[in-house]
mmCIF file of C-alpha atoms in Angstrom:
data_model
loop_
_atom_site.group_PDB
_atom_site.id
_atom_site.type_symbol
_atom_site.label_atom_id
_atom_site.label_comp_id
_atom_site.label_asym_id
_atom_site.label_seq_id
_atom_site.Cartn_x
_atom_site.Cartn_y
_atom_site.Cartn_z
ATOM 1 C CA MET A 1012 231.416 -29.289 29.662
ATOM 2 C CA CYS A 1013 234.394 -30.648 27.790
ATOM 3 C CA ASP A 1014 236.783 -30.658 30.762
ATOM 4 C CA GLN A 1015 234.576 -33.183 32.530
ATOM 5 C CA THR A 1016 233.767 -35.368 29.507
ATOM 6 C CA PHE A 1017 235.557 -38.726 29.396
ATOM 7 C CA LEU A 1018 234.789 -41.447 26.879
ATOM 8 C CA ALA A 1019 234.858 -45.128 27.806
ATOM 9 C CA ILE A 1020 234.740 -47.412 24.764
ATOM 10 C CA THR A 1021 233.787 -51.002 25.458
ATOM 11 C CA PHE A 1022 235.412 -53.602 23.209
ATOM 12 C CA GLY A 1023 234.207 -57.184 22.951
ATOM 13 C CA PRO A 1024 231.829 -59.616 21.271
ATOM 14 C CA CYS A 1025 228.612 -58.077 19.920
ATOM 15 C CA ASP A 1026 225.466 -59.648 21.450
ATOM 16 C CA ASN A 1027 223.969 -59.888 17.952
ATOM 17 C CA CYS A 1028 226.709 -60.792 15.455
ATOM 18 C CA SER A 1029 229.276 -62.137 18.006
ATOM 19 C CA GLN A 1030 232.144 -60.281 16.289
ATOM 20 C CA ASN A 1031 234.749 -58.502 18.423
ATOM 21 C CA LYS A 1032 234.131 -54.791 17.813
ATOM 22 C CA PRO A 1033 233.741 -51.493 19.694
ATOM 23 C CA LEU A 1034 230.365 -51.791 21.423
ATOM 24 C CA MET A 1035 227.541 -49.378 22.180
ATOM 25 C CA ASN A 1036 225.893 -49.872 25.578
ATOM 26 C CA ILE A 1037 222.164 -49.439 24.903
ATOM 27 C CA TYR A 1038 218.972 -50.395 26.700
ATOM 28 C CA LEU A 1039 216.048 -52.233 25.145
ATOM 29 C CA LYS A 1040 212.941 -52.391 27.361
ATOM 30 C CA ASN A 1041 215.233 -51.532 30.313
ATOM 31 C CA GLU A 1042 217.527 -54.487 29.517
ATOM 32 C CA PRO A 1043 221.182 -53.609 28.755
ATOM 33 C CA ILE A 1044 222.545 -54.955 25.452
ATOM 34 C CA ASN A 1045 225.960 -54.541 23.835
ATOM 35 C CA TYR A 1046 225.669 -54.097 20.066
ATOM 36 C CA CYS A 1047 228.211 -52.924 17.508
ATOM 37 C CA SER A 1048 227.266 -49.813 15.494
ATOM 38 C CA LEU A 1049 226.299 -51.855 12.410
ATOM 39 C CA CYS A 1050 223.876 -54.055 14.379
ATOM 40 C CA VAL A 1051 222.364 -50.980 16.065
ATOM 41 C CA GLU A 1052 221.697 -49.464 12.622
ATOM 42 C CA LEU A 1053 220.215 -52.726 11.295
ATOM 43 C CA MET A 1054 217.998 -53.016 14.393
ATOM 44 C CA ALA A 1055 216.827 -49.409 13.929
ATOM 45 C CA CYS A 1056 215.833 -50.134 10.326
ATOM 46 C CA GLN A 1057 213.780 -53.206 11.229
ATOM 47 C CA GLY A 1058 210.049 -52.644 11.307
ATOM 48 C CA LEU A 1059 210.151 -49.546 9.114
ATOM 49 C CA ALA A 1060 207.118 -49.046 6.888
ATOM 50 C CA LYS A 1061 207.468 -49.014 3.091
ATOM 51 C CA GLY A 1062 209.316 -45.911 1.928
ATOM 52 C CA GLU A 1063 210.463 -45.034 5.446
ATOM 53 C CA THR A 1064 214.138 -44.485 6.243
ATOM 54 C CA ILE A 1065 215.985 -43.271 9.322
ATOM 55 C CA HIS A 1066 216.455 -39.966 7.475
ATOM 56 C CA THR A 1067 212.706 -39.462 6.819
ATOM 57 C CA LEU A 1068 211.848 -40.381 10.403
ATOM 58 C CA LYS A 1069 214.405 -37.852 11.705
ATOM 59 C CA ALA A 1070 212.868 -35.200 9.431
ATOM 60 C CA GLU A 1071 209.376 -36.066 10.712
ATOM 61 C CA SER A 1072 210.653 -35.862 14.281
ATOM 62 C CA GLU A 1073 212.063 -32.365 13.644
ATOM 63 C CA THR A 1074 208.762 -31.267 12.069
ATOM 64 C CA LEU A 1075 206.819 -32.466 15.140
ATOM 65 C CA LYS A 1076 209.292 -30.662 17.407
ATOM 66 C CA GLY A 1077 208.694 -27.483 15.405
ATOM 67 C CA LYS A 1078 204.913 -27.838 15.799
ATOM 68 C CA LEU A 1079 205.306 -28.318 19.559
ATOM 69 C CA GLU A 1080 207.387 -25.122 19.761
ATOM 70 C CA GLU A 1081 204.695 -23.268 17.789
ATOM 71 C CA GLU A 1082 202.038 -24.425 20.279
ATOM 72 C CA ARG A 1083 204.246 -23.343 23.171
ATOM 73 C CA ALA A 1084 204.771 -19.945 21.516
ATOM 74 C CA LYS A 1085 200.984 -19.378 21.307
ATOM 75 C CA LEU A 1086 200.838 -19.437 25.119
ATOM 76 C CA HIS A 1087 203.819 -17.082 25.349
ATOM 77 C CA ASP A 1088 201.837 -13.931 26.168
ATOM 78 C CA VAL A 1089 204.204 -11.995 28.427
ATOM 79 C CA GLU A 1090 207.839 -11.969 29.579
ATOM 80 C CA LEU A 1091 208.786 -12.528 33.238
ATOM 81 C CA HIS A 1092 210.681 -9.221 33.499
ATOM 82 C CA GLN A 1093 207.587 -7.362 32.194
ATOM 83 C CA VAL A 1094 205.420 -8.889 34.930
ATOM 84 C CA ALA A 1095 208.120 -7.973 37.486
ATOM 85 C CA GLU A 1096 208.406 -4.311 36.391
ATOM 86 C CA LYS A 1097 206.288 -3.027 39.299
ATOM 87 C CA ILE A 1098 208.219 -5.048 41.874
ATOM 88 C CA GLU A 1099 210.712 -3.022 43.892
ATOM 89 C CA ALA A 1100 214.341 -3.376 42.808
ATOM 90 C CA LEU A 1101 216.819 -4.988 45.171
ATOM 91 C CA GLY A 1102 218.839 -2.590 47.308
ATOM 92 C CA GLN A 1103 222.586 -2.455 47.922
ATOM 93 C CA PHE A 1104 223.987 -5.950 47.811
ATOM 94 C CA VAL A 1105 227.180 -6.772 49.758
ATOM 95 C CA MET A 1106 228.619 -10.262 50.183
ATOM 96 C CA LYS A 1107 232.142 -11.093 51.299
ATOM 97 C CA THR A 1108 234.291 -14.173 51.757
ATOM 98 C CA ARG A 1109 233.913 -15.081 55.453
ATOM 99 C CA ARG A 1110 235.880 -18.358 55.461
ATOM 100 C CA THR A 1111 238.369 -20.017 53.094
ATOM 101 C CA LEU A 1112 238.743 -23.791 53.286
ATOM 102 C CA LYS A 1113 242.207 -24.970 52.204
ATOM 103 C CA GLY A 1114 243.339 -28.590 52.113
ATOM 104 C CA HIS A 1115 242.676 -30.070 48.694
ATOM 105 C CA GLY A 1116 245.754 -30.664 46.542
ATOM 106 C CA ASN A 1117 243.961 -30.115 43.257
ATOM 107 C CA LYS A 1118 240.777 -28.768 41.648
ATOM 108 C CA VAL A 1119 237.649 -28.802 43.833
ATOM 109 C CA LEU A 1120 234.923 -30.364 41.673
ATOM 110 C CA CYS A 1121 231.864 -30.725 43.920
ATOM 111 C CA MET A 1122 230.530 -29.901 47.385
ATOM 112 C CA ASP A 1123 227.370 -30.324 49.443
ATOM 113 C CA TRP A 1124 226.032 -28.973 52.734
ATOM 114 C CA CYS A 1125 224.911 -31.114 55.632
ATOM 115 C CA ARG A 1126 221.415 -30.351 56.908
ATOM 116 C CA ASP A 1127 222.980 -29.230 60.228
ATOM 117 C CA LYS A 1128 223.942 -26.026 58.262
ATOM 118 C CA ARG A 1129 227.530 -26.281 59.483
ATOM 119 C CA ARG A 1130 229.312 -29.204 57.873
ATOM 120 C CA ILE A 1131 230.365 -29.481 54.244
ATOM 121 C CA VAL A 1132 231.615 -32.373 52.123
ATOM 122 C CA SER A 1133 233.844 -31.626 49.137
ATOM 123 C CA SER A 1134 235.503 -33.731 46.447
ATOM 124 C CA SER A 1135 238.486 -32.991 44.264
ATOM 125 C CA GLN A 1136 240.631 -34.008 41.331
ATOM 126 C CA ASP A 1137 243.255 -35.075 43.893
ATOM 127 C CA GLY A 1138 241.081 -38.117 44.727
ATOM 128 C CA LYS A 1139 240.235 -36.819 48.209
ATOM 129 C CA VAL A 1140 236.827 -36.395 49.819
ATOM 130 C CA ILE A 1141 236.945 -34.072 52.841
ATOM 131 C CA VAL A 1142 234.291 -33.334 55.478
ATOM 132 C CA TRP A 1143 234.754 -29.806 56.897
ATOM 133 C CA ASP A 1144 233.382 -27.778 59.779
ATOM 134 C CA ALA A 1145 232.571 -24.626 57.780
ATOM 135 C CA TYR A 1146 232.553 -22.447 60.905
ATOM 136 C CA THR A 1147 235.986 -23.381 62.306
ATOM 137 C CA THR A 1148 237.429 -24.466 58.881
ATOM 138 C CA ASN A 1149 238.660 -27.693 60.532
ATOM 139 C CA LYS A 1150 238.765 -30.953 58.575
ATOM 140 C CA GLU A 1151 236.700 -33.593 60.358
ATOM 141 C CA HIS A 1152 237.146 -36.554 58.002
ATOM 142 C CA ALA A 1153 239.177 -37.303 54.893
ATOM 143 C CA VAL A 1154 238.884 -40.228 52.493
ATOM 144 C CA THR A 1155 241.236 -41.062 49.627
ATOM 145 C CA MET A 1156 239.333 -42.529 46.708
ATOM 146 C CA PRO A 1157 240.849 -45.181 44.403
ATOM 147 C CA CYS A 1158 240.677 -42.724 41.476
ATOM 148 C CA THR A 1159 241.290 -39.064 40.702
ATOM 149 C CA TRP A 1160 238.528 -36.737 39.441
ATOM 150 C CA VAL A 1161 235.978 -37.372 42.195
ATOM 151 C CA MET A 1162 233.302 -35.386 40.385
ATOM 152 C CA ALA A 1163 230.331 -36.041 42.660
ATOM 153 C CA CYS A 1164 229.690 -35.954 46.388
ATOM 154 C CA ALA A 1165 226.585 -35.644 48.559
ATOM 155 C CA TYR A 1166 225.660 -35.539 52.244
ATOM 156 C CA ALA A 1167 222.984 -37.955 53.482
ATOM 157 C CA PRO A 1168 219.861 -36.258 54.951
ATOM 158 C CA SER A 1169 220.689 -37.646 58.431
ATOM 159 C CA GLY A 1170 224.234 -36.266 58.269
ATOM 160 C CA CYS A 1171 225.555 -39.737 59.141
ATOM 161 C CA ALA A 1172 227.001 -40.635 55.724
ATOM 162 C CA VAL A 1173 228.462 -39.162 52.546
ATOM 163 C CA ALA A 1174 228.343 -40.491 48.988
ATOM 164 C CA CYS A 1175 230.910 -39.851 46.266
ATOM 165 C CA GLY A 1176 232.234 -41.094 42.938
ATOM 166 C CA GLY A 1177 233.822 -40.100 39.655
ATOM 167 C CA LEU A 1178 236.117 -41.785 37.184
ATOM 168 C CA ASP A 1179 235.724 -45.126 38.984
ATOM 169 C CA ASN A 1180 232.165 -45.267 37.468
ATOM 170 C CA LYS A 1181 230.826 -46.066 40.973
ATOM 171 C CA CYS A 1182 228.949 -44.297 43.715
ATOM 172 C CA SER A 1183 230.376 -45.214 47.123
ATOM 173 C CA VAL A 1184 228.765 -44.463 50.491
ATOM 174 C CA TYR A 1185 230.884 -43.869 53.601
ATOM 175 C CA PRO A 1186 229.192 -43.873 57.044
ATOM 176 C CA LEU A 1187 230.507 -41.124 59.336
ATOM 177 C CA SER A 1188 231.088 -41.398 63.086
ATOM 178 C CA LEU A 1189 232.194 -39.099 65.916
ATOM 179 C CA ASP A 1190 235.605 -40.798 65.973
ATOM 180 C CA LYS A 1191 237.670 -38.585 63.673
ATOM 181 C CA ASN A 1192 240.538 -41.097 63.576
ATOM 182 C CA GLU A 1193 238.347 -43.924 62.302
ATOM 183 C CA ASN A 1194 239.336 -45.541 58.994
ATOM 184 C CA LEU A 1195 236.337 -44.654 56.817
ATOM 185 C CA ALA A 1196 237.690 -46.548 53.808
ATOM 186 C CA ALA A 1197 237.172 -49.832 55.676
ATOM 187 C CA LYS A 1198 233.433 -49.084 55.945
ATOM 188 C CA LYS A 1199 232.986 -48.129 52.286
ATOM 189 C CA LYS A 1200 229.928 -49.513 50.520
ATOM 190 C CA SER A 1201 229.763 -49.513 46.703
ATOM 191 C CA VAL A 1202 226.150 -48.746 45.834
ATOM 192 C CA ALA A 1203 225.907 -47.771 42.169
ATOM 193 C CA MET A 1204 227.745 -48.959 39.075
ATOM 194 C CA HIS A 1205 227.593 -47.150 35.729
ATOM 195 C CA THR A 1206 229.382 -47.912 32.448
ATOM 196 C CA ASN A 1207 231.023 -44.454 32.418
ATOM 197 C CA TYR A 1208 232.064 -41.771 34.913
ATOM 198 C CA LEU A 1209 229.727 -40.659 37.704
ATOM 199 C CA SER A 1210 228.893 -36.963 37.198
ATOM 200 C CA SER A 1211 226.444 -36.285 40.032
ATOM 201 C CA CYS A 1212 224.741 -37.980 42.967
ATOM 202 C CA SER A 1213 222.027 -37.028 45.435
ATOM 203 C CA PHE A 1214 220.268 -38.821 48.253
ATOM 204 C CA THR A 1215 216.483 -38.803 48.048
ATOM 205 C CA ASN A 1216 214.606 -37.706 51.160
ATOM 206 C CA SER A 1217 216.066 -40.620 53.124
ATOM 207 C CA ASP A 1218 219.479 -42.257 53.560
ATOM 208 C CA MET A 1219 218.146 -45.427 51.927
ATOM 209 C CA GLN A 1220 217.995 -44.344 48.274
ATOM 210 C CA ILE A 1221 220.395 -42.446 46.039
ATOM 211 C CA LEU A 1222 220.064 -40.902 42.567
ATOM 212 C CA THR A 1223 223.048 -40.868 40.218
ATOM 213 C CA SER A 1224 223.839 -39.433 36.788
ATOM 214 C CA SER A 1225 226.619 -40.561 34.514
ATOM 215 C CA GLY A 1226 228.654 -40.045 31.366
ATOM 216 C CA ASP A 1227 226.932 -43.167 30.012
ATOM 217 C CA GLY A 1228 223.897 -40.957 29.256
ATOM 218 C CA THR A 1229 221.662 -42.353 32.009
ATOM 219 C CA CYS A 1230 220.397 -41.523 35.467
ATOM 220 C CA ALA A 1231 219.564 -44.233 37.997
ATOM 221 C CA LEU A 1232 217.877 -44.716 41.374
ATOM 222 C CA TRP A 1233 219.569 -47.194 43.745
ATOM 223 C CA ASP A 1234 218.835 -48.875 47.063
ATOM 224 C CA VAL A 1235 221.746 -47.994 49.362
ATOM 225 C CA GLU A 1236 221.522 -51.083 51.577
ATOM 226 C CA SER A 1237 221.413 -53.746 48.854
ATOM 227 C CA GLY A 1238 223.000 -51.819 45.960
ATOM 228 C CA GLN A 1239 220.032 -52.859 43.818
ATOM 229 C CA LEU A 1240 219.001 -50.765 40.805
ATOM 230 C CA LEU A 1241 215.434 -49.579 41.504
ATOM 231 C CA GLN A 1242 214.829 -47.491 38.369
ATOM 232 C CA SER A 1243 216.834 -46.347 35.358
ATOM 233 C CA PHE A 1244 216.177 -43.219 33.321
ATOM 234 C CA HIS A 1245 216.989 -43.190 29.577
ATOM 235 C CA GLY A 1246 216.365 -40.151 27.411
ATOM 236 C CA HIS A 1247 219.613 -38.203 27.101
ATOM 237 C CA SER A 1248 221.645 -38.795 23.948
ATOM 238 C CA ALA A 1249 224.966 -37.780 25.525
ATOM 239 C CA ASP A 1250 226.682 -37.484 28.930
ATOM 240 C CA VAL A 1251 224.412 -36.417 31.808
ATOM 241 C CA LEU A 1252 226.343 -33.788 33.807
ATOM 242 C CA SER A 1253 223.948 -32.778 36.580
ATOM 243 C CA LEU A 1254 220.751 -33.693 38.404
ATOM 244 C CA ASN A 1255 218.606 -32.130 41.104
ATOM 245 C CA LEU A 1256 215.758 -33.567 43.143
ATOM 246 C CA ALA A 1257 212.482 -31.613 43.401
ATOM 247 C CA PRO A 1258 211.711 -30.093 46.833
ATOM 248 C CA SER A 1259 210.039 -32.821 48.907
ATOM 249 C CA GLU A 1260 206.545 -31.248 48.924
ATOM 250 C CA THR A 1261 206.298 -31.215 45.134
ATOM 251 C CA GLY A 1262 206.406 -34.934 44.409
ATOM 252 C CA ASN A 1263 208.677 -37.617 43.053
ATOM 253 C CA THR A 1264 210.422 -35.803 40.232
ATOM 254 C CA PHE A 1265 213.948 -34.713 39.418
ATOM 255 C CA VAL A 1266 215.599 -32.721 36.634
ATOM 256 C CA SER A 1267 218.783 -33.588 34.738
ATOM 257 C CA GLY A 1268 220.967 -31.704 32.263
ATOM 258 C CA GLY A 1269 223.675 -32.884 29.921
ATOM 259 C CA CYS A 1270 225.921 -32.600 26.873
ATOM 260 C CA ASP A 1271 222.928 -33.019 24.517
ATOM 261 C CA LYS A 1272 221.855 -29.452 25.529
ATOM 262 C CA LYS A 1273 218.649 -30.874 27.033
ATOM 263 C CA ALA A 1274 217.111 -30.467 30.475
ATOM 264 C CA ASN A 1275 214.796 -33.394 31.207
ATOM 265 C CA VAL A 1276 212.250 -33.730 34.017
ATOM 266 C CA TRP A 1277 211.697 -37.310 35.209
ATOM 267 C CA ASP A 1278 209.067 -39.195 37.205
ATOM 268 C CA MET A 1279 211.044 -41.305 39.687
ATOM 269 C CA ARG A 1280 208.291 -43.896 40.097
ATOM 270 C CA SER A 1281 207.676 -44.673 36.433
ATOM 271 C CA GLY A 1282 211.107 -43.809 35.011
ATOM 272 C CA GLN A 1283 209.382 -41.686 32.347
ATOM 273 C CA ASN A 1284 210.708 -38.434 30.919
ATOM 274 C CA VAL A 1285 207.700 -36.153 31.598
ATOM 275 C CA GLN A 1286 209.048 -32.835 30.269
ATOM 276 C CA SER A 1287 212.003 -31.828 28.099
ATOM 277 C CA PHE A 1288 213.513 -28.427 27.317
ATOM 278 C CA GLU A 1289 216.070 -27.771 24.597
ATOM 279 C CA THR A 1290 216.845 -24.072 24.217
ATOM 280 C CA HIS A 1291 220.516 -23.971 25.284
ATOM 281 C CA GLU A 1292 223.171 -23.794 22.599
ATOM 282 C CA SER A 1293 225.771 -25.868 24.430
ATOM 283 C CA ASP A 1294 226.247 -28.390 27.292
ATOM 284 C CA ILE A 1295 224.096 -27.915 30.397
ATOM 285 C CA ASN A 1296 226.504 -28.140 33.338
ATOM 286 C CA SER A 1297 224.117 -27.544 36.223
ATOM 287 C CA VAL A 1298 220.386 -27.770 37.036
ATOM 288 C CA LYS A 1299 218.604 -26.546 40.165
ATOM 289 C CA TYR A 1300 214.931 -26.483 41.194
ATOM 290 C CA TYR A 1301 213.314 -23.215 42.267
ATOM 291 C CA PRO A 1302 212.444 -23.455 46.010
ATOM 292 C CA SER A 1303 208.697 -23.845 45.240
ATOM 293 C CA GLY A 1304 209.390 -26.732 42.841
ATOM 294 C CA ASP A 1305 207.420 -25.045 40.021
ATOM 295 C CA ALA A 1306 210.478 -24.063 37.982
ATOM 296 C CA PHE A 1307 214.177 -24.793 37.618
ATOM 297 C CA ALA A 1308 217.326 -22.996 36.512
ATOM 298 C CA THR A 1309 220.164 -24.203 34.303
ATOM 299 C CA GLY A 1310 223.764 -23.095 33.768
ATOM 300 C CA SER A 1311 225.437 -23.812 30.439
ATOM 301 C CA ASP A 1312 228.654 -23.559 28.429
ATOM 302 C CA ASP A 1313 226.788 -21.117 26.146
ATOM 303 C CA ALA A 1314 227.491 -18.463 28.858
ATOM 304 C CA THR A 1315 223.822 -18.197 29.877
ATOM 305 C CA CYS A 1316 221.656 -19.316 32.767
ATOM 306 C CA ARG A 1317 217.976 -19.939 32.022
ATOM 307 C CA LEU A 1318 214.777 -20.345 34.000
ATOM 308 C CA TYR A 1319 212.141 -22.871 32.912
ATOM 309 C CA ASP A 1320 208.587 -22.828 34.277
ATOM 310 C CA LEU A 1321 207.134 -26.345 34.534
ATOM 311 C CA ARG A 1322 203.498 -25.184 34.532
ATOM 312 C CA ALA A 1323 203.961 -22.938 31.473
ATOM 313 C CA ASP A 1324 206.109 -25.715 29.921
ATOM 314 C CA ARG A 1325 208.625 -23.236 28.549
ATOM 315 C CA GLU A 1326 211.674 -21.072 29.149
ATOM 316 C CA VAL A 1327 210.662 -17.849 30.912
ATOM 317 C CA ALA A 1328 213.972 -16.024 31.463
ATOM 318 C CA ILE A 1329 217.557 -15.841 30.213
ATOM 319 C CA TYR A 1330 220.306 -14.482 32.471
ATOM 320 C CA SER A 1331 223.133 -13.217 30.289
ATOM 321 C CA LYS A 1332 225.181 -10.161 29.323
ATOM 322 C CA GLU A 1333 227.278 -9.481 26.238
ATOM 323 C CA SER A 1334 230.328 -9.108 28.473
ATOM 324 C CA ILE A 1335 229.890 -12.656 29.847
ATOM 325 C CA ILE A 1336 231.564 -14.991 27.365
ATOM 326 C CA PHE A 1337 232.563 -17.881 29.643
ATOM 327 C CA GLY A 1338 230.358 -20.829 30.550
ATOM 328 C CA ALA A 1339 228.323 -21.148 33.741
ATOM 329 C CA SER A 1340 229.399 -24.272 35.650
ATOM 330 C CA SER A 1341 227.015 -24.233 38.629
ATOM 331 C CA VAL A 1342 223.779 -22.529 39.757
ATOM 332 C CA ASP A 1343 221.762 -22.303 42.978
ATOM 333 C CA PHE A 1344 218.871 -20.212 44.328
ATOM 334 C CA SER A 1345 218.672 -18.176 47.508
ATOM 335 C CA LEU A 1346 216.174 -19.521 50.045
ATOM 336 C CA SER A 1347 213.480 -17.054 48.908
ATOM 337 C CA GLY A 1348 214.135 -17.764 45.230
ATOM 338 C CA ARG A 1349 214.707 -14.067 44.435
ATOM 339 C CA LEU A 1350 218.442 -14.495 43.771
ATOM 340 C CA LEU A 1351 220.271 -16.904 41.467
ATOM 341 C CA PHE A 1352 223.954 -17.524 42.229
ATOM 342 C CA ALA A 1353 225.992 -18.732 39.255
ATOM 343 C CA GLY A 1354 229.646 -19.767 39.167
ATOM 344 C CA TYR A 1355 231.501 -19.113 35.904
ATOM 345 C CA ASN A 1356 234.667 -20.279 34.177
ATOM 346 C CA ASP A 1357 236.084 -16.717 34.273
ATOM 347 C CA TYR A 1358 236.684 -17.148 38.062
ATOM 348 C CA THR A 1359 233.648 -15.026 39.075
ATOM 349 C CA ILE A 1360 230.288 -15.637 40.728
ATOM 350 C CA ASN A 1361 227.418 -13.605 39.269
ATOM 351 C CA VAL A 1362 224.316 -12.920 41.341
ATOM 352 C CA TRP A 1363 221.114 -12.449 39.302
ATOM 353 C CA ASP A 1364 217.736 -10.992 40.220
ATOM 354 C CA VAL A 1365 215.517 -13.909 39.165
ATOM 355 C CA LEU A 1366 212.410 -11.782 38.528
ATOM 356 C CA LYS A 1367 213.924 -8.780 36.762
ATOM 357 C CA GLY A 1368 216.630 -10.725 34.921
ATOM 358 C CA THR A 1369 219.339 -8.238 35.910
ATOM 359 C CA ARG A 1370 222.728 -8.855 37.500
ATOM 360 C CA VAL A 1371 222.875 -7.412 41.017
ATOM 361 C CA ALA A 1372 226.447 -8.338 41.985
ATOM 362 C CA ILE A 1373 229.715 -9.898 40.823
ATOM 363 C CA LEU A 1374 231.800 -11.691 43.458
ATOM 364 C CA PHE A 1375 235.560 -11.894 42.988
ATOM 365 C CA GLY A 1376 238.007 -13.959 45.016
ATOM 366 C CA HIS A 1377 238.668 -17.277 43.328
ATOM 367 C CA GLU A 1378 241.825 -17.585 41.232
ATOM 368 C CA ASN A 1379 240.536 -20.215 38.813
ATOM 369 C CA ARG A 1380 237.191 -21.348 37.403
ATOM 370 C CA VAL A 1381 234.323 -21.752 39.879
ATOM 371 C CA SER A 1382 233.137 -25.358 39.665
ATOM 372 C CA THR A 1383 230.379 -25.534 42.275
ATOM 373 C CA VAL A 1384 228.041 -23.158 44.137
ATOM 374 C CA ARG A 1385 225.702 -24.242 46.957
ATOM 375 C CA VAL A 1386 223.483 -22.165 49.286
ATOM 376 C CA SER A 1387 223.402 -23.339 52.913
ATOM 377 C CA PRO A 1388 220.173 -25.033 54.142
ATOM 378 C CA ASP A 1389 219.202 -21.992 56.247
ATOM 379 C CA GLY A 1390 219.980 -19.533 53.438
ATOM 380 C CA THR A 1391 222.370 -17.391 55.494
ATOM 381 C CA ALA A 1392 225.479 -18.160 53.433
ATOM 382 C CA PHE A 1393 226.665 -19.990 50.363
ATOM 383 C CA CYS A 1394 229.768 -21.977 49.539
ATOM 384 C CA SER A 1395 231.731 -22.021 46.289
ATOM 385 C CA GLY A 1396 234.371 -24.505 45.170
ATOM 386 C CA SER A 1397 236.999 -23.748 42.565
ATOM 387 C CA TRP A 1398 239.796 -25.119 40.429
ATOM 388 C CA ASP A 1399 242.100 -22.958 42.605
ATOM 389 C CA ASN A 1400 241.891 -25.895 45.119
ATOM 390 C CA THR A 1401 239.890 -23.907 47.704
ATOM 391 C CA LEU A 1402 236.323 -23.494 48.931
ATOM 392 C CA ARG A 1403 234.951 -20.133 50.073
ATOM 393 C CA ILE A 1404 232.041 -19.362 52.390
ATOM 394 C CA TRP A 1405 230.259 -16.138 51.407
ATOM 395 C CA ALA A 1406 227.766 -14.138 53.479
#
């Protein structure tokens, strides 16, 4: 999504030729190296067999991709909406704004629910991170970050800390206490450090580890206490915009989406990219696992949301209409998995029937693009954040 894409060009001596040039931050056997573009090209050409060039290898790669798609297509025997034809349609669907949270001075970029189902953390372009009581709409804590565009925030599973970051390239963790007047900034702990902006962060199933994604094209797993890098994930060829951890019962995997139009599934233990899907026509802004962990949804700048089944290893549904021409910035499932909530850049939230592929509701209320949508842990409500500087609780 172009509005959230920032380029950081490193300039300095190349590790190979020692000349001062713009550098590319790349990883070789998980070791970071800084090479200029010429040295990267020379390194890529080393070890090529006779008659091989980068161009022929790219062509071979595309041919193999085509064969893989053909094999996938052979297993494509039926569409999801055809299987769901006999399932009863959803009845009258009414959702209203029940609370409006006002306090940010600029675009709301991210939010997350606490597991207590009541508190919310949100981050904004104004550099503020605010912890809210969603029921009373009171602000419980506020932190001013050292940068604007705080694009990522997350609540720790225990509810005792929040993590956030953005254009500072870092992920910082702030412990929370009952004392609302306490200076949280004094307790800040810098956990993760990327070479470009932080786009998303998520605690694993404990407060001790955190996953991050970044504009440097990587995802990483960090130890919160020591700040040590536990595992890095390389496979995207452009900015990674979103990540989502698999439901705890389904194992140690997560999914990421980015500006290379790819959604990648990763094994957290090995760092390997275990599945990859590339059917979107533009940046993937948001990824979210289906509650069972057997599938995930994506929202993209190509104005579609898509559902990918991990067991079938393919896309099984597209959620789109000709009248929808603006990109989808955020997606989330209802607790049952029957509904998909998607926030769009045309200020609306569309609600889709996951099985039938039809739109069951459009929610109006925000006065600028919807940047984030999150269903509460108990499934009774969901929260949306917008560039109109507000958050709304819907139920």
